[in-house]
């Protein structure tokens, strides 16, 4: 259904502020989880159990001096982190948070998500180039090669989902997973190869370990944001954690039923009054949030568990393994849809 304009504006305002708050919560969660994995405490000084540490970091970055290299392109140097944050904040507008609750319910929503996420490579590349630093430029170039390579494999995974759902609309893809009590119809069960490829490529698209080659502190000092300081430096980290959460949203939406509550058809059969109610919408939102939080935890867990790939290993995995397997999976899904639909 089409929401009134004021409801759309309110939801957009809430989502943007929720993403800002989520980035702080994820940063705190990452520090605590990494501390637990490494058998140390993590933040425990600022606020109860150190919960206010991310907010203290933001205040510190706001008061730090913004240093721009003398030979840098000042306009593009400032534009790059803005691109990263803007793209990260835009993608949630295409994700349905409950049945009928979506800011932009467009017929080509999946293509719009892929298009927006692919634009973020410009932010990293421009940041590396505009800094007029060899280390920053090398980080930007590595990032562009990495993200373009893995977008191809990610596209094959998304294409297999589109074939199964028969639609490019994100809400329609979620509703197509209602079979089997809204669990067995999840695409992770009907298309496990596509799900695995998408999850792996999502790690590469967000530049997270074991695919954080654009930064690679041991090799590039700090990568594409070496010459950034103050809040511009903080904007890159804000975009990284927002992208982490958005990628988790997309994984949950495309392959794990999205907002569908497990056993939802049985629940509606037992309680018909729930159909179309606010309570059902709240349950659907909580279902999506729980799935998203799990994948956000998975992102953090993987970062502190697996070592970084070498660059040649990264490119070999993307071009020689993920892309051919993804193409073969698309062909199998297409044959299955043609024979059994």
Coordinates of C-alpha atoms in Angstrom, one line a residue:
X1 CA 0.0 0.0 0.0
X2 CA 1.1 3.6 -0.6
X3 CA 1.8 5.5 2.6
X4 CA 0.9 9.2 3.1
X5 CA 3.7 11.6 2.5
X6 CA 4.0 12.6 6.2
X7 CA 4.3 9.0 7.2
X8 CA 7.0 8.4 4.6
X9 CA 8.9 11.5 5.8
X10 CA 8.6 10.3 9.4
X11 CA 9.8 6.8 8.6
X12 CA 12.8 8.3 6.7
X13 CA 13.7 10.5 9.6
X14 CA 13.5 7.6 12.0
X15 CA 15.5 5.3 9.8
X16 CA 18.3 7.9 9.3
X17 CA 18.6 8.5 13.0
X18 CA 18.3 4.8 13.7
X19 CA 21.3 4.1 11.4
X20 CA 23.4 6.7 13.2
X21 CA 22.6 5.2 16.5
X22 CA 23.1 1.7 15.1
X23 CA 26.6 2.5 14.0
X24 CA 27.5 3.5 17.6
X25 CA 25.9 0.3 19.0
X26 CA 27.7 -1.9 16.4
X27 CA 31.1 -0.2 17.2
X28 CA 30.5 -0.9 20.9
X29 CA 29.4 -4.5 20.1
X30 CA 32.4 -5.1 18.0
X31 CA 34.8 -4.0 20.8
X32 CA 33.0 -6.1 23.4
X33 CA 32.8 -9.2 21.2
X34 CA 36.4 -8.9 20.1
X35 CA 37.4 -8.4 23.7
X36 CA 35.5 -11.6 24.6
X37 CA 37.1 -13.6 21.8
X38 CA 40.5 -12.3 22.8
X39 CA 39.8 -12.9 26.5
X40 CA 40.0 -9.2 27.5
X41 CA 37.4 -6.7 28.8
X42 CA 36.9 -4.2 26.0
X43 CA 35.4 -0.8 26.8
X44 CA 34.5 -0.6 30.5
X45 CA 35.3 3.0 31.6
X46 CA 33.0 5.5 29.9
X47 CA 29.4 5.0 31.1
X48 CA 27.8 1.8 32.3
X49 CA 29.9 -1.1 31.1
X50 CA 31.6 1.3 28.7
X51 CA 28.5 1.8 26.7
X52 CA 29.1 5.5 26.1
X53 CA 32.6 4.9 24.6
X54 CA 31.4 5.3 21.0
X55 CA 29.8 8.6 21.8
X56 CA 33.0 9.8 23.5
X57 CA 34.9 8.8 20.3
X58 CA 32.5 10.9 18.2
X59 CA 33.0 13.9 20.5
X60 CA 36.8 13.5 20.3
X61 CA 36.6 13.4 16.5
X62 CA 34.5 16.5 16.4
X63 CA 37.1 18.5 18.3
X64 CA 40.1 17.1 16.4
X65 CA 41.8 19.3 13.8
X66 CA 40.8 18.7 10.1
X67 CA 44.1 18.4 8.3
X68 CA 44.1 18.4 4.5
X69 CA 47.3 17.7 2.6
X70 CA 48.7 20.8 0.9
X71 CA 48.7 19.1 -2.6
X72 CA 45.3 17.4 -2.1
X73 CA 42.2 18.2 -4.2
X74 CA 40.2 19.9 -1.4
X75 CA 36.8 19.6 -2.9
X76 CA 37.0 15.9 -3.8
X77 CA 38.8 15.2 -0.5
X78 CA 35.7 16.5 1.3
X79 CA 33.2 15.0 -1.1
X80 CA 34.5 11.3 -0.8
X81 CA 33.4 10.6 2.8
X82 CA 30.1 12.4 2.0
X83 CA 29.4 10.0 -0.8
X84 CA 30.1 7.0 1.4
X85 CA 27.7 8.2 4.2
X86 CA 25.0 9.3 1.7
X87 CA 24.9 6.0 -0.1
X88 CA 24.9 4.0 3.2
X89 CA 21.9 6.0 4.4
X90 CA 20.0 5.7 1.2
X91 CA 19.8 1.9 0.8
X92 CA 17.5 1.3 3.8
X93 CA 14.8 3.3 2.0
X94 CA 14.3 0.2 -0.3
X95 CA 14.1 -2.4 2.4
X96 CA 10.6 -3.3 3.6
X97 CA 10.5 -3.4 7.4
X98 CA 7.1 -5.0 7.6
X99 CA 4.3 -5.7 5.1
X100 CA 3.6 -2.4 3.4
X101 CA 6.1 -0.5 5.5
X102 CA 8.7 0.7 3.0
X103 CA 9.8 4.2 2.0
X104 CA 10.4 3.4 -1.7
X105 CA 8.5 0.3 -2.9
X106 CA 9.6 0.4 -6.5
X107 CA 9.3 -2.4 -9.1
X108 CA 13.1 -2.5 -9.7
X109 CA 14.1 -2.3 -6.0
X110 CA 16.7 -5.0 -6.2
X111 CA 18.4 -3.3 -9.1
X112 CA 18.3 0.0 -7.2
X113 CA 20.0 -1.6 -4.2
X114 CA 22.8 -3.1 -6.4
X115 CA 23.2 0.3 -8.2
X116 CA 23.5 2.3 -5.0
X117 CA 25.9 -0.1 -3.4
X118 CA 28.1 -0.1 -6.5
X119 CA 28.4 3.7 -6.3
X120 CA 30.1 3.5 -2.9
X121 CA 33.3 2.4 -4.7
X122 CA 33.6 6.0 -6.0
X123 CA 33.8 7.3 -2.5
X124 CA 36.8 5.1 -1.7
X125 CA 38.5 5.6 -5.0
X126 CA 38.1 9.4 -4.9
X127 CA 39.4 9.5 -1.3
X128 CA 42.5 7.7 -2.3
X129 CA 43.1 9.8 -5.5
X130 CA 42.3 13.2 -4.0
X131 CA 44.7 12.7 -1.0
X132 CA 47.7 12.8 -3.4
X133 CA 49.3 10.0 -1.5
X134 CA 50.7 6.8 -3.0
X135 CA 49.5 4.7 -0.1
X136 CA 46.0 6.2 -0.2
X137 CA 45.9 5.8 -4.0
X138 CA 47.0 2.2 -3.8
X139 CA 44.2 1.5 -1.3
X140 CA 41.6 3.1 -3.5
X141 CA 42.8 1.1 -6.6
X142 CA 42.7 -2.1 -4.7
X143 CA 39.2 -1.3 -3.5
X144 CA 37.9 -0.6 -6.9
X145 CA 39.3 -3.9 -8.3
X146 CA 37.9 -5.8 -5.3
X147 CA 34.4 -4.4 -5.3
X148 CA 34.0 -4.6 -9.1
X149 CA 35.2 -8.2 -9.1
X150 CA 32.8 -9.3 -6.3
X151 CA 29.8 -7.3 -7.6
X152 CA 29.8 -9.7 -10.6
X153 CA 29.5 -12.8 -8.3
X154 CA 27.0 -10.9 -6.1
X155 CA 24.9 -10.1 -9.2
X156 CA 24.7 -13.8 -10.1
X157 CA 23.4 -14.6 -6.6
X158 CA 20.8 -11.8 -6.8
X159 CA 19.8 -13.0 -10.3
X160 CA 19.1 -16.5 -9.0
X161 CA 16.8 -15.0 -6.3
X162 CA 15.0 -12.9 -9.0
X163 CA 14.4 -16.0 -11.1
X164 CA 12.9 -17.8 -8.1
X165 CA 10.6 -14.9 -7.0
X166 CA 9.8 -13.8 -10.6
X167 CA 10.0 -10.2 -9.6
X168 CA 12.5 -7.4 -9.1
X169 CA 10.4 -5.9 -6.3
X170 CA 11.9 -6.4 -2.9
X171 CA 8.6 -6.8 -1.1
X172 CA 7.5 -9.4 -3.7
X173 CA 10.8 -11.3 -3.1
X174 CA 10.0 -11.4 0.6
X175 CA 6.4 -12.6 0.0
X176 CA 7.7 -15.3 -2.3
X177 CA 9.4 -16.9 0.7
X178 CA 6.1 -17.6 2.6
X179 CA 6.0 -21.3 1.6
X180 CA 6.6 -23.9 4.3
X181 CA 5.3 -21.9 7.2
X182 CA 7.5 -18.9 6.2
X183 CA 10.6 -20.9 7.0
X184 CA 11.1 -23.7 4.5
X185 CA 10.4 -21.3 1.7
X186 CA 13.4 -19.1 2.6
X187 CA 15.8 -18.8 -0.3
X188 CA 18.6 -20.0 1.8
X189 CA 17.0 -23.5 1.7
X190 CA 15.8 -23.4 -1.9
X191 CA 18.9 -21.7 -3.2
X192 CA 21.8 -22.4 -0.7
X193 CA 24.6 -21.8 -3.2
X194 CA 23.3 -18.4 -4.1
X195 CA 22.9 -17.6 -0.4
X196 CA 26.5 -18.6 0.3
X197 CA 27.9 -16.6 -2.6
X198 CA 25.9 -13.5 -1.6
X199 CA 27.1 -13.7 2.0
X200 CA 30.8 -14.0 1.0
X201 CA 30.6 -11.2 -1.6
X202 CA 28.8 -9.0 0.9
X203 CA 31.9 -9.3 3.2
X204 CA 34.0 -8.1 0.2
X205 CA 31.6 -5.3 -0.7
X206 CA 31.7 -3.9 2.8
X207 CA 35.6 -4.2 3.0
X208 CA 35.4 -6.3 6.1
X209 CA 37.9 -9.0 7.1
X210 CA 39.0 -11.3 5.7
X211 CA 38.5 -9.0 2.6
X212 CA 39.7 -5.6 4.0
X213 CA 42.4 -5.2 1.4
X214 CA 41.7 -1.5 0.7
X215 CA 42.8 -0.7 4.3
X216 CA 45.3 -3.5 5.1
X217 CA 47.1 -1.5 7.8
X218 CA 50.2 -3.7 7.7
X219 CA 50.7 -2.9 4.0
X220 CA 49.2 0.5 3.4
X221 CA 49.5 2.4 6.8
X222 CA 45.8 3.0 6.8
X223 CA 44.7 2.6 3.2
X224 CA 42.5 5.1 1.3
X225 CA 41.8 7.2 4.4
X226 CA 45.4 7.6 5.5
X227 CA 45.3 11.4 4.9
X228 CA 42.0 12.0 6.7
X229 CA 41.5 13.3 10.2
X230 CA 38.8 14.6 12.4
X231 CA 35.2 14.0 11.5
X232 CA 35.9 13.2 7.9
X233 CA 37.9 10.2 9.2
X234 CA 34.9 9.4 11.4
X235 CA 32.5 9.5 8.4
X236 CA 34.3 6.6 6.8
X237 CA 33.9 4.5 9.9
X238 CA 30.3 5.6 10.2
X239 CA 29.7 4.5 6.6
X240 CA 31.5 1.2 7.3
X241 CA 29.3 0.3 10.2
X242 CA 26.1 1.5 8.5
X243 CA 27.0 -0.6 5.4
X244 CA 27.6 -3.6 7.7
X245 CA 24.1 -3.2 9.1
X246 CA 22.6 -2.6 5.7
X247 CA 24.3 -5.6 4.2
X248 CA 22.8 -7.7 7.1
X249 CA 19.4 -6.2 6.2
X250 CA 19.8 -7.2 2.5
X251 CA 21.0 -10.8 3.4
X252 CA 18.0 -11.3 5.7
X253 CA 15.6 -9.9 3.2
X254 CA 16.7 -11.8 0.1
X255 CA 17.5 -15.2 1.6
X256 CA 16.1 -15.5 5.1
X257 CA 12.5 -14.4 4.7
X258 CA 12.9 -10.7 5.4
X259 CA 10.2 -9.4 7.7
X260 CA 8.3 -12.7 7.6
X261 CA 7.7 -14.1 11.1
X262 CA 8.6 -17.9 11.3
X263 CA 5.4 -19.9 11.3
X264 CA 3.5 -16.7 10.3
X265 CA 0.8 -18.6 8.3
X266 CA 0.1 -20.9 11.3
X267 CA 0.0 -17.8 13.6
X268 CA -2.5 -16.0 11.4
X269 CA -4.6 -19.2 11.1
X270 CA -4.7 -19.4 14.9
X271 CA -5.3 -15.7 15.4
X272 CA -7.1 -14.3 12.3
X273 CA -7.5 -10.9 14.0
X274 CA -3.7 -10.3 13.6
X275 CA -4.0 -10.0 9.8
X276 CA -3.2 -6.4 8.9
X277 CA -2.9 -5.3 12.6
X278 CA -0.2 -3.0 14.1
X279 CA 0.8 -5.9 16.3
X280 CA 1.6 -8.1 13.3
X281 CA 3.6 -5.3 11.8
X282 CA 5.6 -4.9 15.0
X283 CA 6.3 -8.7 15.1
X284 CA 7.4 -8.6 11.5
X285 CA 9.8 -5.7 12.2
X286 CA 11.2 -7.5 15.3
X287 CA 11.7 -10.6 13.1
X288 CA 13.7 -8.7 10.5
X289 CA 15.7 -6.9 13.2
X290 CA 16.6 -10.2 14.9
X291 CA 17.8 -11.7 11.6
X292 CA 19.7 -8.6 10.9
X293 CA 21.4 -8.5 14.3
X294 CA 22.5 -12.2 13.8
X295 CA 24.3 -11.3 10.6
X296 CA 25.8 -8.2 12.1
X297 CA 27.2 -10.5 14.8
X298 CA 28.4 -12.9 12.1
X299 CA 30.3 -10.0 10.5
X300 CA 32.0 -9.2 13.8
X301 CA 32.7 -12.9 14.6
X302 CA 34.3 -13.5 11.2
X303 CA 36.5 -10.4 11.6
X304 CA 38.1 -11.6 14.8
X305 CA 38.4 -15.3 13.7
X306 CA 39.8 -15.5 10.1
X307 CA 43.1 -14.0 8.8
X308 CA 43.2 -11.6 5.9
X309 CA 43.4 -13.0 2.4
X310 CA 46.4 -12.0 0.2
X311 CA 45.4 -9.9 -2.7
X312 CA 46.1 -12.6 -5.3
X313 CA 44.0 -15.0 -3.2
X314 CA 41.2 -12.4 -3.0
X315 CA 41.0 -12.0 -6.8
X316 CA 41.4 -15.8 -7.4
X317 CA 38.5 -16.5 -5.2
X318 CA 36.3 -14.0 -6.9
X319 CA 37.1 -14.7 -10.5
X320 CA 38.0 -18.4 -10.6
X321 CA 35.6 -19.8 -8.1
X322 CA 32.7 -17.5 -7.0
X323 CA 31.8 -16.2 -10.5
X324 CA 31.8 -19.6 -12.4
X325 CA 29.9 -21.2 -9.5
X326 CA 27.4 -18.3 -9.5
X327 CA 26.8 -18.6 -13.2
X328 CA 26.3 -22.4 -13.0
X329 CA 23.9 -21.8 -10.1
X330 CA 21.8 -19.3 -12.2
X331 CA 21.5 -21.9 -15.0
X332 CA 20.4 -24.6 -12.5
X333 CA 17.8 -22.2 -10.9
X334 CA 16.5 -21.2 -14.3
X335 CA 16.1 -24.8 -15.4
X336 CA 14.4 -25.7 -12.1
X337 CA 12.0 -22.7 -12.4
X338 CA 11.2 -23.7 -16.1
X339 CA 10.6 -27.3 -15.2
X340 CA 8.8 -27.2 -11.9
X341 CA 7.1 -23.8 -11.6

